[in-house]
Amino acid sequence: MIKKITLKNFLAHAETEIELGAGMTVLTGPNNSGKSSVVEALRCIATNPLPKHFIRHGAKVARVELEMDDGTRVVWVRKKATAWYEVFKPGAEEAEVYAKFGRKPPEDILNILRLNHVPLEGDKSLDVHIGNQRNPIFLLDQPASVAAQFFASSSEGSHLLAMQTELKGRVRTAKRDKKFQQQKMAQISDELDGLQDLPLVNLELESARELKGQADKLADEIPAIETFLRRKGELENTYSNLSAREKELAVLQPGPELFPTAPLEVAVSRMQSLRQKGESLKSRAASLEGLKPQPELYPVQRLEADIARQKQLSAADLFQDNRLNLLSPLCSPPELEDVATLSATISNVSRNRFLRDNISKRATLLAPLASPPELFEDSQLMQVVNNISSLKLSQDEMRKRLADLDLASERLKKRIGQRLAEIGNCPLCGGDLEADKLLGEAAYELS
């Protein structure tokens, strides 16, 4: 039994819910209030009619939902071109969807709704559940034959006639199937008669397969046999040649006793070794003929010290350039006091730059020179030793000069510090004046 009817976007109903009582439920209301739409909704969910104007104006989907007394909910969903059913059973989390079932609703839906039509003769049916608004009371507008068929269908006789008709149809179908099976059996019997010689054919086929296997094995052994025969022919030829040679050597006298060749082999080996050394010396002498005399070596220790000093001066120069770039936008400073010490410092910096340039040029000239060749004469080696001694003396002199320069630098730094202490703050920016920053000592440490 139906407990509740819910309509959404169906004809005039935007969303309507009707609770049905245990007995009779009567719908009342003015014209065009949607009473007939409720009856039409029951007909739609029971018969799934052809698409009409069931969808409310402005909506895309119409829904008709019936809740049965056992808690099962059946929903009929209609779109413009398709329709489907959704069944919500008690306790189930998801709905069972029935789609693509054709024109007639699925049997599961009909069994739940129990709104089936009563079948009549001639593929006709009679709706005993839902009536039309403009038709008279049930069966009064139908011919007497329709009424008779309806009452006959509700008696046991109609069921017996239907069962007799169904039995006759099944008997005819069974006889037709039996005749077909008998024809099929006769055809199969004829085919089996044609296969009587099949065992003999199978035996001959097995024999042929065994012969083929033996032939395959022999075919695999043919290359080995051919190789063996070819080797046999070669050995026979060798044997005949050796036999002929033995006959030729039989008439010869035995050879004389051989002289011991071990000392001769040692002498030959030494001669070959000496010949190889001589050729190596000749090639080495030929390669050394085109070399120029060894250039005078430059004291590398001094060069390394000059390069290190040049790096310090480069860092100081970069620091001074950066500082000059920072100070360039400033206005010219006011007249300063005695800058003789500062001039001497600038002169030293200029002289150091000149020394750096000379060292860079000398390093550039010495870079493409190759390493000195290997020395073979003692006179050249002694000359190198003398040069090294002179370089050591020069190194000692340069170290002494460098110590003197460092001492002079310390004195100059003290004098500059004293002078800066007397001046005090910078007349341009007002900051503290420090000798280390002015001379670029911090830049030297970073380098």
Phi, psi and omega in degrees: 000146181278130179258325185211142177241130179234127180240133177228121178055039178249113181051242184275353185266117174284312175199109184231138178229124184238121175269124180265138180280183181287331181258234181267141176243129182244129177262125179233156178159170181290173178296150178059029176264354175105015179293312180295331179296329178293316178296319179295327177295320177296321178295321180296315182289338181271333187238346183051067185289175177296153181301126174230199181271061179275337185278131180299146182299128180095346179261167180248339184222136173250141183229135174235121184237133175240131175253123183272171183291340178270006180093354179284136178244129178245128183239130174253120183248126181237122168257186185296321185242348184224163176213149177207167180246148173231130182243121177252106179272153181301130178086348180278139180278326182240157182273151171270125186257133177242113181223162178056052181251002180092206183279317185278137178299154178298153181297325179299320180292316180296323179293327179285316184284324182056045176242035185291152173280154176274121182287142176239176179290154178074034178057034176253165180212163183228127180273113182259001184255319187238126178252163178271152185295323187263359179269153178292186181295157187313127174074350183288335180262005182261153176298163181295329180295322179294318178297318180297318179296322180296312181291327178293323181292338180270000179257171180288330180300319180297323179292323178294318178298318179296319179294322177297317178298318179295321180294317178300318179297320180292323178296316178299319179295320179295318178297319179297318178294323180295318179297319179296318180294323178296318177298321179294320178296320178296319179296318180293323179297318177298320180293322179292325177298325179288347181255024180294325180278008184297321178299318178298320179297321179296320179297315178296324179294320177296318178298318179297322179294320178296317178297322179294322178296318178295320179296321178296319178297317178297320179297324178291331182274346182300314179301320180295321178294318178298320178296318179298317180295320179296319178295323178297317178298319179297318180294322177297319178296318179296319180296318179295320178295317180294324179295318179295321180292324179295321177295321179293322182278348183293329183278350182279150176281157179294147183289157180292164178288132184281146178284143179299124186260000182298312178297325179295321178296321178295318180295318179297320180296318179294319178298318178295321179295316179295323179297317179296319178296320179297316178296323178295319179293321179297315179295323179293319178295321179296323180288333181274347182295326184278359181282147177276165177299152182295128180288162178290128183283142178265142180296109185289331180297318179293322179296319178297318178297318180295322179295318178298317178295323179296323177296319178297317179294324177297317178297318178296319178298318178297319179297317179294322178296316177299319179293322178294321178296323178290326183272348184298323180290347183285158177287165180295139182289158176291172182295128183262171177280199185301122181244026180297318179297318179295323177296318178298322178296317179297322178297318178298319179296317179298317180296320178296321177297319179298315177299320179298317180297318178298318180295319179297317179297318182294321177295323178294322179290326183277344184297315183285354182290138178280167178292149183297145181290166180290132183269139181241338183260145181289331182296318179293321179296320178296322179296321178295319179299317178297319179297322179295320178298315179295325178294322177297318178298316179296323180297316179298318179296318181293323177296319178297317178296321180294322177295320178296319179295320178296320179296317179296323179296318179296318178298315180297321180296319178296319180295317179296321178297318178297319182293319179293327176295323178292320181291319180093238182276162179290129180291346182270305185253347180083002181279171178288143177260124179236139183293324181297316179293322182293321182273349178084025181293326179297323178295325179296318181295321178295323180293000000 
